[in-house]
């Protein structure tokens, strides 16, 4: 396979992982915000 295709694939995978990470971080953020309301 051409290098550009492999690069595209890696970029796509990297983006997908970043999106997952951002969702997780957002969830943690929401949990902490909710926790702060009780304190």
XYZ file of C-alpha atoms in Angstrom:
39
model
C 0.000 0.000 0.000
C 1.200 3.546 -0.670
C 2.617 5.455 2.267
C -0.001 8.175 1.925
C -2.741 5.595 2.393
C -1.067 4.261 5.548
C -0.658 7.824 6.834
C -4.335 8.502 6.171
C -5.278 5.376 8.093
C -3.051 6.271 11.045
C -4.432 9.806 11.096
C -7.982 8.455 11.036
C -7.249 6.035 13.890
C -5.538 8.797 15.846
C -8.536 11.072 15.409
C -10.927 8.346 16.478
C -8.883 7.772 19.632
C -8.756 11.504 20.328
C -12.529 11.729 20.005
C -12.899 8.842 22.470
C -10.449 10.535 24.833
C -12.288 13.846 24.599
C -15.602 12.129 25.354
C -14.055 10.437 28.390
C -12.543 13.696 29.624
C -15.882 15.435 29.126
C -17.585 12.704 31.167
C -15.027 13.073 33.970
C -15.542 16.837 33.816
C -19.305 16.389 34.164
C -18.833 13.993 37.069
C -16.571 16.457 38.884
C -18.986 19.322 38.208
C -21.843 17.264 39.626
C -19.685 16.336 42.609
C -18.878 20.017 43.197
C -22.597 20.776 43.445
C -22.908 18.477 46.443
C -19.864 19.839 48.253
